[in-house]
Coordinates of C-alpha atoms in Angstrom, one line a residue:
Chain A
M79 CA 131.2 104.9 104.6
E80 CA 134.3 106.8 103.7
S81 CA 132.4 110.6 103.7
I82 CA 129.5 112.5 104.7
R83 CA 128.4 115.7 103.5
I84 CA 126.1 117.3 106.2
F85 CA 124.3 120.3 107.2
S86 CA 125.0 121.8 109.8
P87 CA 121.8 124.3 110.9
A88 CA 122.0 128.0 112.7
T89 CA 120.6 128.2 115.9
V90 CA 118.7 130.9 118.5
A91 CA 120.0 130.6 122.1
N92 CA 118.2 132.2 125.0
L93 CA 115.1 133.7 123.5
S94 CA 114.4 135.9 125.6
C95 CA 113.6 134.4 129.3
G96 CA 116.3 131.1 128.7
F97 CA 119.4 132.9 129.1
D98 CA 122.6 130.6 129.1
V99 CA 119.8 127.8 128.4
L100 CA 116.7 127.7 126.2
G101 CA 118.1 126.9 122.5
L102 CA 116.6 126.3 119.2
C103 CA 117.7 124.7 115.7
L104 CA 116.9 126.5 112.2
D105 CA 116.1 125.0 109.2
T106 CA 117.1 127.5 106.3
I107 CA 120.7 128.6 107.1
G108 CA 123.6 126.6 107.9
D109 CA 126.5 125.3 107.2
E110 CA 128.0 122.8 104.6
M111 CA 130.3 120.5 105.8
I112 CA 132.3 117.6 104.0
I113 CA 134.0 115.0 106.5
R114 CA 136.4 112.1 105.1
K115 CA 137.7 109.0 106.8
S116 CA 142.3 109.8 106.0
D117 CA 144.6 107.1 106.2
K118 CA 146.8 109.4 108.3
K119 CA 145.7 109.8 111.7
G120 CA 144.4 112.5 113.2
I121 CA 142.4 115.9 112.0
R122 CA 143.4 118.1 109.2
I123 CA 140.8 120.8 107.8
I124 CA 141.3 121.4 104.4
K125 CA 139.5 123.6 103.2
I126 CA 137.0 126.1 104.2
T127 CA 135.3 128.6 101.8
G128 CA 132.8 131.5 102.9
A129 CA 135.0 132.6 105.9
D130 CA 138.5 133.8 106.7
L131 CA 139.2 131.2 109.6
P132 CA 142.7 129.7 110.5
L133 CA 143.4 126.1 109.1
E134 CA 145.2 125.3 112.0
I135 CA 142.9 122.6 114.2
D136 CA 144.5 124.7 117.5
K137 CA 142.4 127.3 116.6
N138 CA 139.6 126.5 114.5
V139 CA 136.4 125.0 116.7
A140 CA 135.8 122.0 114.4
G141 CA 139.2 121.7 115.0
V142 CA 139.2 122.0 118.4
A143 CA 136.1 119.5 119.0
A144 CA 137.1 117.0 116.3
L145 CA 140.2 116.6 118.1
A146 CA 138.3 116.1 121.5
L147 CA 136.3 113.5 120.2
V148 CA 139.1 111.9 118.4
N149 CA 140.7 111.7 121.8
A150 CA 138.0 110.3 123.5
Y151 CA 137.6 107.5 120.8
E152 CA 140.6 105.2 119.7
T153 CA 140.8 105.2 115.5
D154 CA 143.4 103.6 113.5
F155 CA 142.6 106.1 111.0
G156 CA 142.2 110.2 110.8
F157 CA 139.3 112.9 109.7
E158 CA 139.9 115.3 107.0
I159 CA 137.1 118.2 107.4
E160 CA 136.0 120.5 104.7
I161 CA 133.6 123.8 105.6
R162 CA 131.7 125.7 104.0
K163 CA 130.7 128.5 106.2
K164 CA 127.1 130.0 104.7
I165 CA 126.1 131.4 108.8
K166 CA 127.9 135.1 109.1
A167 CA 131.1 135.1 112.3
G168 CA 129.5 136.8 114.8
S169 CA 125.6 137.4 113.5
G170 CA 124.5 135.9 117.3
I171 CA 123.1 133.1 115.2
G172 CA 125.4 130.2 116.1
S173 CA 128.0 130.3 114.2
S174 CA 130.3 128.6 115.9
A175 CA 128.3 126.2 117.5
A176 CA 127.3 124.4 113.3
S177 CA 131.2 124.0 113.2
A178 CA 131.9 122.5 116.6
A179 CA 128.7 120.4 116.1
G180 CA 129.0 119.1 112.4
A181 CA 132.8 118.0 113.1
V182 CA 131.7 116.1 115.6
F183 CA 128.4 114.7 114.2
G184 CA 130.0 113.7 110.8
I185 CA 132.9 111.9 112.5
N186 CA 130.8 110.5 115.1
K187 CA 128.6 109.3 112.1
L188 CA 131.8 108.1 109.8
L189 CA 132.8 105.9 113.6
G190 CA 129.7 104.2 113.2
E191 CA 128.0 106.1 115.9
P192 CA 129.8 105.3 119.1
F193 CA 128.1 108.2 120.8
S194 CA 124.6 109.5 121.1
G195 CA 123.9 113.0 119.8
H196 CA 123.6 114.1 124.1
E197 CA 127.0 112.3 124.3
L198 CA 128.4 115.0 121.3
I199 CA 127.4 118.2 123.1
Q200 CA 130.6 118.0 125.9
Y201 CA 133.2 117.5 122.3
A202 CA 131.6 120.2 120.6
M203 CA 131.4 122.5 123.3
K204 CA 135.4 122.3 124.0
G205 CA 135.1 123.9 120.0
E206 CA 132.1 126.7 121.6
A207 CA 135.3 127.4 124.6
L208 CA 137.9 128.5 121.7
A209 CA 135.1 130.9 120.2
S210 CA 133.9 132.2 123.7
G211 CA 136.0 131.6 126.3
N212 CA 133.7 128.9 127.8
E213 CA 132.1 125.4 127.7
H214 CA 128.8 126.6 126.5
A215 CA 126.3 124.3 125.0
D216 CA 122.8 126.4 123.8
N217 CA 123.9 126.7 120.2
V218 CA 125.6 123.2 120.0
A219 CA 122.6 121.3 122.2
P220 CA 119.7 122.6 119.5
A221 CA 122.3 122.1 116.5
L222 CA 122.6 118.4 117.6
L223 CA 119.4 117.4 118.9
G224 CA 117.5 119.8 116.8
G225 CA 114.1 121.5 118.1
F226 CA 113.9 122.9 121.8
T227 CA 116.3 122.6 123.7
L228 CA 117.0 123.2 127.4
V229 CA 120.4 123.1 129.2
R230 CA 118.9 122.6 132.9
G231 CA 122.6 122.0 134.4
Y232 CA 126.0 121.1 133.4
D233 CA 127.1 119.7 136.4
P234 CA 127.1 117.0 135.0
L235 CA 125.8 118.1 131.8
D236 CA 122.1 117.7 131.6
V237 CA 120.1 118.7 128.3
I238 CA 116.5 117.8 127.7
K239 CA 114.6 118.2 123.7
I240 CA 111.9 120.0 124.6
K241 CA 108.9 118.8 121.9
S242 CA 107.7 122.0 120.5
P243 CA 104.3 122.9 118.2
E244 CA 104.8 122.4 114.7
E245 CA 103.7 125.5 113.3
L246 CA 106.3 128.0 114.8
Y247 CA 108.1 129.5 112.5
V248 CA 111.6 131.7 113.3
T249 CA 112.3 134.9 112.0
V250 CA 115.9 136.4 112.3
L251 CA 117.5 139.5 110.8
H252 CA 121.4 140.2 111.1
P253 CA 121.6 143.8 111.2
H254 CA 125.4 143.8 110.1
I255 CA 127.4 145.6 113.0
E256 CA 129.3 144.0 114.8
L257 CA 129.4 143.2 118.9
K258 CA 131.5 141.4 120.6
T259 CA 129.8 138.3 122.2
S260 CA 133.3 138.8 124.9
E261 CA 131.8 142.4 126.1
M262 CA 128.1 141.4 125.4
R263 CA 129.4 139.3 128.2
A264 CA 130.8 142.1 129.9
I265 CA 128.3 144.2 130.0
L266 CA 125.9 142.1 132.3
N267 CA 125.7 142.7 136.3
P268 CA 127.2 139.4 137.9
E269 CA 123.8 140.3 140.8
I270 CA 120.7 141.0 139.6
K271 CA 117.1 141.5 141.6
L272 CA 115.5 137.9 143.0
K273 CA 112.7 140.0 141.9
N274 CA 113.2 139.9 138.6
A275 CA 114.7 136.3 138.6
I276 CA 111.3 135.4 139.6
R277 CA 109.7 136.9 137.0
Q278 CA 112.1 135.7 134.7
W279 CA 112.2 131.8 135.8
G280 CA 108.6 132.4 135.8
N281 CA 108.5 133.1 131.9
V282 CA 110.4 129.6 131.9
G283 CA 108.0 127.9 133.1
G284 CA 105.9 129.2 130.7
L285 CA 107.6 128.5 127.8
V286 CA 108.5 125.3 128.2
A287 CA 104.6 124.4 129.5
G288 CA 103.9 126.7 126.2
L289 CA 105.5 124.2 124.0
Y290 CA 104.8 121.3 125.3
T291 CA 101.4 122.2 124.9
S292 CA 101.0 123.7 121.9
D293 CA 99.7 127.3 123.5
Y294 CA 101.5 129.6 120.8
D295 CA 99.8 132.4 123.0
L296 CA 101.4 131.3 125.6
I297 CA 104.5 131.4 124.2
G298 CA 104.1 134.6 123.3
R299 CA 103.5 136.0 127.2
S300 CA 106.2 133.5 128.0
L301 CA 109.0 135.6 125.6
T302 CA 110.1 138.1 128.1
D303 CA 113.5 139.1 129.5
Y304 CA 113.9 141.3 132.2
I305 CA 117.6 140.5 132.7
V306 CA 120.0 140.8 129.5
E307 CA 117.5 142.2 126.7
P308 CA 117.3 145.9 128.7
L309 CA 121.1 145.8 128.4
R310 CA 122.0 144.4 125.3
S311 CA 119.2 145.9 122.9
K312 CA 121.5 149.6 123.2
F313 CA 124.0 148.3 121.4
I314 CA 121.8 147.1 118.5
P315 CA 120.4 150.1 116.7
G316 CA 116.1 149.6 116.0
F317 CA 115.8 146.4 117.7
D318 CA 113.1 148.8 119.8
Q319 CA 111.5 149.8 117.0
A320 CA 111.9 146.4 115.2
K321 CA 110.6 144.3 118.3
K322 CA 107.2 146.7 118.9
T323 CA 106.5 146.0 114.8
A324 CA 107.1 142.5 115.1
I325 CA 104.7 142.0 117.6
E326 CA 102.0 144.7 116.4
N327 CA 102.0 143.0 113.3
G328 CA 101.2 139.5 115.2
A329 CA 104.7 138.1 116.2
L330 CA 104.5 135.4 119.2
G331 CA 107.6 137.3 120.5
A332 CA 111.1 138.7 119.6
G333 CA 114.3 139.5 121.3
I334 CA 117.9 139.1 121.1
S335 CA 119.1 136.1 118.9
G336 CA 122.2 134.3 121.5
S337 CA 124.6 137.8 122.7
G338 CA 122.8 139.6 119.3
P339 CA 122.9 141.3 116.8
S340 CA 121.2 139.0 115.0
I341 CA 116.9 139.9 116.1
F342 CA 114.5 136.6 116.4
T343 CA 111.2 136.7 116.2
L344 CA 108.3 133.3 117.0
N345 CA 105.1 133.2 114.8
K346 CA 102.5 130.9 114.2
G347 CA 102.5 130.4 110.7
L348 CA 104.3 131.1 108.0
K349 CA 102.5 133.8 106.8
N350 CA 103.0 135.4 109.7
A351 CA 106.5 135.1 109.6
T352 CA 106.9 135.9 105.8
S353 CA 104.8 139.2 107.3
V354 CA 106.4 140.1 110.4
N355 CA 109.8 139.5 108.3
D356 CA 109.0 142.1 104.9
Q357 CA 108.1 144.5 107.8
L358 CA 111.6 144.3 109.6
K359 CA 113.2 144.4 105.9
E360 CA 111.3 147.9 105.9
I361 CA 112.7 149.0 109.3
Y362 CA 116.0 148.6 108.6
Q363 CA 115.9 149.4 104.7
K364 CA 114.5 152.8 105.9
N365 CA 117.2 153.5 108.4
N366 CA 120.0 152.4 106.2
I367 CA 121.7 149.4 108.0
P368 CA 123.2 146.0 105.7
F369 CA 121.1 143.3 107.2
E370 CA 119.8 139.5 105.9
T371 CA 117.1 137.9 106.9
Y372 CA 116.0 134.2 106.8
I373 CA 112.6 132.6 107.5
S374 CA 112.8 129.0 109.2
K375 CA 110.9 125.8 110.6
V376 CA 112.1 125.1 114.1
N377 CA 114.3 121.9 112.6
P378 CA 113.3 119.2 114.6
D379 CA 115.9 116.8 113.8
G380 CA 119.5 119.1 113.7
I381 CA 122.3 118.5 111.6
R382 CA 121.5 116.3 108.9
I383 CA 123.3 114.0 105.8
I384 CA 122.5 116.2 102.7
E385 CA 124.0 113.7 99.2
Chain B
M34 CA 71.8 125.6 146.3
E35 CA 72.0 126.8 149.7
S36 CA 74.5 125.7 151.7
I37 CA 77.9 123.6 150.6
R38 CA 80.3 121.6 152.3
I39 CA 83.9 121.7 151.3
F40 CA 87.5 120.1 151.1
S41 CA 90.0 122.5 151.1
P42 CA 93.3 121.6 150.5
A43 CA 96.9 122.0 152.0
T44 CA 99.4 122.6 148.8
V45 CA 103.4 123.2 148.8
A46 CA 104.6 126.0 147.5
N47 CA 108.0 126.8 145.8
L48 CA 108.8 123.2 144.7
S49 CA 113.0 124.1 145.7
C50 CA 113.6 125.5 141.8
G51 CA 110.2 127.3 141.7
F52 CA 110.2 129.5 144.6
D53 CA 107.1 132.3 144.3
V54 CA 106.1 130.7 141.2
L55 CA 105.1 127.3 141.4
G56 CA 103.2 124.7 144.0
L57 CA 100.8 121.6 144.1
C58 CA 97.7 120.8 145.6
L59 CA 97.4 117.8 148.5
D60 CA 94.4 115.5 149.1
T61 CA 95.5 114.1 152.4
I62 CA 95.3 117.2 154.5
G63 CA 93.2 120.2 154.4
D64 CA 90.6 122.1 156.2
E65 CA 86.7 121.9 155.8
M66 CA 84.5 124.9 154.9
I67 CA 80.8 124.7 154.9
I68 CA 79.2 127.8 153.6
R69 CA 75.7 128.9 153.3
K70 CA 73.6 132.0 151.7
S71 CA 72.1 134.3 153.8
D72 CA 69.1 136.9 153.4
K73 CA 71.6 138.9 155.4
K74 CA 73.7 140.8 152.6
G75 CA 77.0 140.5 153.3
I76 CA 79.4 138.1 154.4
R77 CA 79.4 136.3 158.5
I78 CA 82.0 134.0 159.7
I79 CA 79.7 132.1 161.8
K80 CA 81.8 129.8 163.4
I81 CA 86.2 129.0 163.3
T82 CA 86.9 125.2 164.7
G83 CA 90.4 123.6 165.0
A84 CA 92.1 126.8 165.5
D85 CA 92.3 130.3 167.5
L86 CA 91.1 133.0 164.6
P87 CA 89.2 135.9 164.4
L88 CA 85.7 136.0 163.0
E89 CA 85.7 139.2 162.3
I90 CA 85.7 139.8 158.6
D91 CA 88.3 142.2 157.9
K92 CA 91.0 140.0 160.2
N93 CA 90.2 136.7 158.7
V94 CA 91.8 135.2 155.0
A95 CA 88.7 133.9 154.0
G96 CA 86.8 137.1 155.2
V97 CA 88.3 139.2 153.4
A98 CA 88.9 136.9 150.2
A99 CA 84.9 136.4 150.1
L100 CA 84.3 140.0 150.6
A101 CA 86.5 140.6 147.5
L102 CA 84.4 138.2 145.5
V103 CA 80.6 139.4 146.6
N104 CA 82.3 143.4 146.0
A105 CA 82.9 141.8 142.3
Y106 CA 79.2 140.3 141.8
E107 CA 75.9 141.7 142.8
T108 CA 73.9 139.7 144.7
D109 CA 70.3 140.3 146.5
F110 CA 71.6 137.6 149.5
G111 CA 74.8 136.7 152.0
F112 CA 76.8 134.1 152.8
E113 CA 77.4 132.4 156.1
I114 CA 81.4 131.0 156.5
E115 CA 81.7 128.0 158.8
I116 CA 85.6 127.0 159.3
R117 CA 86.8 123.6 160.4
K118 CA 90.4 124.0 160.0
K119 CA 92.6 120.8 159.9
I120 CA 95.7 122.5 158.5
K121 CA 98.0 124.3 161.2
A122 CA 98.2 127.9 161.4
G123 CA 102.0 128.6 160.2
S124 CA 103.0 125.4 159.0
G125 CA 104.2 126.1 156.0
I126 CA 101.6 124.4 153.9
G127 CA 98.8 126.9 153.0
S128 CA 97.2 127.0 155.6
S129 CA 95.7 130.0 154.9
A130 CA 95.5 130.1 151.1
A131 CA 93.4 126.5 152.0
S132 CA 91.0 129.5 154.1
A133 CA 90.8 131.9 150.9
A134 CA 90.5 129.7 148.5
G135 CA 87.2 127.2 150.0
A136 CA 85.8 130.9 151.3
V137 CA 85.7 132.3 147.4
F138 CA 85.1 128.5 146.0
G139 CA 82.3 127.6 148.1
I140 CA 80.8 130.9 147.4
N141 CA 80.5 130.4 143.5
K142 CA 79.7 127.8 143.9
L143 CA 76.8 128.9 145.4
L144 CA 76.3 131.8 143.1
G145 CA 76.0 129.6 140.1
E146 CA 80.0 129.3 139.1
P147 CA 79.9 132.9 137.7
F148 CA 83.7 133.0 137.8
S149 CA 86.1 130.0 136.7
G150 CA 89.1 128.9 138.4
H151 CA 91.2 131.1 137.1
E152 CA 89.4 133.8 137.8
L153 CA 88.6 133.0 142.0
I154 CA 92.6 133.3 141.9
Q155 CA 92.4 136.8 142.1
Y156 CA 90.5 137.1 144.9
A157 CA 91.5 134.5 147.0
M158 CA 94.8 136.4 147.1
K159 CA 93.1 139.1 148.3
G160 CA 93.1 137.0 151.5
E161 CA 96.8 136.2 151.4
A162 CA 97.7 140.1 151.7
L163 CA 96.5 140.0 154.6
A164 CA 98.0 136.4 156.1
S165 CA 101.3 137.4 154.9
G166 CA 100.9 141.1 153.6
N167 CA 101.8 140.3 149.7
E168 CA 99.0 139.0 147.0
H169 CA 101.0 135.9 146.2
A170 CA 99.2 132.8 144.4
D171 CA 101.7 129.7 144.6
N172 CA 99.7 128.6 147.1
V173 CA 95.9 129.7 146.1
A174 CA 96.2 128.3 143.0
P175 CA 97.1 125.0 143.3
A176 CA 93.9 124.5 145.8
L177 CA 92.2 125.8 143.8
L178 CA 93.2 124.3 140.4
G179 CA 94.6 120.9 141.4
G180 CA 98.2 119.7 140.6
F181 CA 100.8 121.5 139.7
T182 CA 100.6 125.7 139.4
L183 CA 102.8 128.1 138.0
V184 CA 102.1 131.8 138.2
R185 CA 104.2 132.8 134.8
G186 CA 103.6 136.7 136.2
Y187 CA 101.6 138.9 138.0
D188 CA 100.8 141.7 135.3
P189 CA 98.1 140.2 134.9
L190 CA 98.1 137.6 137.3
D191 CA 99.0 134.4 134.6
V192 CA 98.6 130.9 136.1
I193 CA 98.9 128.3 134.5
K194 CA 98.2 124.5 134.9
I195 CA 100.5 122.2 134.4
K196 CA 100.0 117.9 133.8
S197 CA 101.9 116.1 136.3
P198 CA 102.2 111.9 136.3
E199 CA 100.0 109.7 137.5
E200 CA 102.3 107.8 139.9
L201 CA 103.5 111.2 142.2
Y202 CA 103.2 111.0 145.5
V203 CA 104.5 113.7 148.1
T204 CA 105.5 113.7 151.6
V205 CA 105.4 116.3 153.8
L206 CA 106.7 116.5 157.5
H207 CA 105.6 119.7 159.9
P208 CA 108.1 120.5 162.2
H209 CA 107.0 121.6 165.4
I210 CA 108.6 124.9 165.4
E211 CA 107.3 128.3 164.3
L212 CA 108.9 130.7 161.9
K213 CA 107.6 133.7 161.0
T214 CA 106.4 133.9 157.0
S215 CA 107.5 137.4 157.5
E216 CA 110.9 136.5 158.9
M217 CA 112.0 134.0 156.7
R218 CA 111.2 136.8 153.7
A219 CA 113.1 139.3 155.4
I220 CA 116.4 137.0 155.3
L221 CA 116.6 136.6 151.4
N222 CA 118.9 139.0 149.6
P223 CA 117.4 140.9 147.3
E224 CA 120.2 140.5 144.8
I225 CA 121.3 137.2 143.8
K226 CA 124.0 135.7 141.7
L227 CA 123.3 135.9 138.4
K228 CA 125.3 132.6 138.2
N229 CA 122.7 131.4 140.0
A230 CA 119.7 132.4 139.1
I231 CA 120.5 130.8 135.8
R232 CA 121.1 127.5 137.2
Q233 CA 118.3 128.0 139.0
W234 CA 115.6 128.9 135.8
G235 CA 117.3 125.9 134.3
N236 CA 116.2 123.6 136.9
V237 CA 112.4 125.3 137.0
G238 CA 112.7 124.4 133.0
G239 CA 113.5 120.9 133.9
L240 CA 110.5 120.8 136.2
V241 CA 107.9 121.7 133.9
A242 CA 110.2 118.9 131.3
G243 CA 110.2 116.2 133.5
L244 CA 106.3 117.3 135.0
Y245 CA 104.8 117.0 131.1
T246 CA 106.7 113.7 130.3
S247 CA 106.8 111.9 133.7
D248 CA 110.3 111.9 133.5
Y249 CA 110.5 111.1 137.5
D250 CA 114.8 111.3 137.1
L251 CA 114.5 114.7 135.6
I252 CA 112.0 116.0 138.3
G253 CA 113.9 114.5 140.8
R254 CA 117.4 116.3 139.2
S255 CA 115.8 119.6 138.9
L256 CA 114.5 120.0 142.6
T257 CA 117.3 121.8 143.4
D258 CA 117.3 125.0 144.9
Y259 CA 120.1 127.3 144.8
I260 CA 118.8 130.9 146.2
V261 CA 116.5 130.2 149.1
E262 CA 117.3 127.0 150.5
P263 CA 120.8 127.5 151.5
L264 CA 119.0 130.1 153.8
R265 CA 116.3 129.2 155.0
S266 CA 117.6 125.4 155.8
K267 CA 119.1 126.6 158.5
F268 CA 116.4 127.7 160.4
I269 CA 114.9 124.3 160.6
P270 CA 116.6 121.6 162.8
G271 CA 117.2 118.5 161.0
F272 CA 116.9 119.8 157.8
D273 CA 119.8 118.3 155.7
Q274 CA 119.8 115.1 157.8
A275 CA 115.9 114.6 156.3
K276 CA 117.2 116.1 152.7
K277 CA 120.0 113.7 152.8
T278 CA 118.0 110.7 154.1
A279 CA 114.7 111.0 152.0
I280 CA 116.8 111.2 148.6
E281 CA 118.8 108.5 150.1
N282 CA 116.2 106.3 150.4
G283 CA 114.5 106.9 146.5
A284 CA 113.0 110.3 146.8
L285 CA 113.2 112.1 143.8
G286 CA 114.0 115.1 145.6
A287 CA 113.5 117.8 148.9
G288 CA 113.0 120.7 149.9
I289 CA 110.8 123.7 152.2
S290 CA 107.4 123.4 151.6
G291 CA 106.1 127.5 151.5
S292 CA 109.0 129.4 154.0
G293 CA 108.4 126.5 156.0
P294 CA 109.4 124.9 158.7
S295 CA 107.5 121.8 156.4
I296 CA 109.8 119.5 154.8
F297 CA 108.4 118.2 151.5
T298 CA 109.6 115.0 149.3
L299 CA 108.4 114.1 146.0
N300 CA 108.7 110.2 144.9
K301 CA 107.5 108.0 142.8
G302 CA 105.2 105.4 144.4
L303 CA 103.3 105.5 147.5
K304 CA 105.5 102.8 148.5
N305 CA 108.0 104.8 148.5
A306 CA 107.0 107.6 150.0
T307 CA 106.1 105.7 152.5
S308 CA 109.2 104.2 153.0
V309 CA 110.8 108.0 153.1
N310 CA 108.3 109.4 155.1
D311 CA 108.8 106.3 157.9
Q312 CA 113.0 107.3 158.0
L313 CA 112.0 110.9 158.4
K314 CA 109.9 110.3 160.9
E315 CA 112.6 108.3 162.9
I316 CA 114.8 111.4 162.0
Y317 CA 112.9 113.8 164.3
Q318 CA 111.7 111.0 166.9
K319 CA 115.4 110.6 167.9
N320 CA 115.7 114.5 167.5
N321 CA 113.2 115.1 170.1
I322 CA 111.5 117.6 168.4
P323 CA 107.4 116.4 168.1
F324 CA 106.1 117.0 164.2
E325 CA 102.8 115.7 161.9
T326 CA 103.5 113.7 158.4
Y327 CA 101.3 113.5 155.8
I328 CA 101.8 111.5 152.8
S329 CA 99.6 112.3 149.6
K330 CA 99.2 112.0 145.7
V331 CA 99.4 115.3 144.1
N332 CA 95.6 115.6 143.9
P333 CA 94.3 116.4 140.0
D334 CA 91.2 118.6 141.2
G335 CA 91.4 120.6 144.2
I336 CA 89.5 121.7 146.2
R337 CA 86.1 119.5 146.5
I338 CA 82.7 119.0 147.5
I339 CA 82.1 116.7 150.3
E340 CA 78.7 115.3 150.9

């Protein structure tokens, strides 16, 4: 194989109770990337469309991730990367993760897959470090493995793919406001109440149990965040109304996607997801806040090759 | 049915990462209780052997729990309770929970089971409130439901029974030292580091995933407690050595049972559990600390009727 064209999906991290550990993979929104073998060693980003991003390897998340991988695996050739960004930077649905994960996924394929999906996570995380200042895996893991993923721990990196029920649909509403990931992290308290932490890990356990047993109600009851959402949601206009409306209209739960500003909902079935999505659109239309929305099944496989 | 004789098992709460939410049911150690219908309305505790505990209803955890149940269900008759305590008070393996859960289980059977196991939890919790000052469910839930249980939340009470793999064996070592539950709670910090909370809920998610998928290694990797064990383990002589020895000898993990002083280990298979138990016994014999040990499969059913 000399070149590969892939779809690298958006992802929703945190999922209310699972701050910094849980994430899921979307299916209807993602970047396209073309990766080619090249006689010239090293990594080159030759073209980026859809976003104003640097082509310099060390300033581009895809470049940094790709370089980390090829530094760990000797080759006689190099790679050219072309990125067609569809995921908006700063939307909170894993734009940088899609680029970083896509780069290492594509190169690994062209190398004959010396690395497993789990092993690729650590290289993709190098891209995340460039984007946000810390090597987090909660977006790159679901992009690479698909489905729901749990980052059990980082020392050593331990990521678990969690089985999820068939009929789970996600809606994402991206209000066009700017939130900086670094600022959204700075507003968090480094100390939290033990009482709230206990409620939070009760919900993480409940969500994982609900996913394994296809208990949609339990999934919904577990989608509560006592720690982060109360602090961050204030910065997202319309969040409270959107969440309330989503749940009143049958969503299992709703919360902030990643560090925002996107709002996600989980739903049983496409019909419910569509109706929830319609209600949320109406709120943001009325409030005159520009936005996009996406409806997606949970993508069980993650990044895929396209023809 | 006019009378019933039951086995009300000991339980291990917290399970390292799941402070205040997780618990499991043991099979080889538990109290015996006999509960009889009586023409005289109300609850009477007629005999307690094996422990010096009050017969007065409002001072006895079984009495308080039983009373909460009969107050919620009109009958023309009453109940007499006889308790043969085998679980030592203050051992950290749910002695009060066994009495409280056994009382409501037995009465419910004699009433023709108007309440589900899940519904009985709330009545048994009234007994726990008498014993420890707060209505916690992490011991009464596994005693009533069997297996592993997760208390997802209290408002409203939401307890989930978690599937667990066949070959999971528990060892418990009860060193004969006195720790007061109230003091063990007082030494906890009401505030914890967000960083540690994230690692803890990563492990709760990992443990629940490991139980559903029979992934013994994952269960073991998840049995880590960053919050409570570092503070409480200092009060249990030999704890660090015991934990290290258990893991070196193949235990999946080890930690404090409930608020201690008992130490539990989880193991794959009886053979491994027995070998770990032997090693731990040796440590406490050498240190001249009196103790008891128990080896038990996880009890999948909880309290049971005996002939």
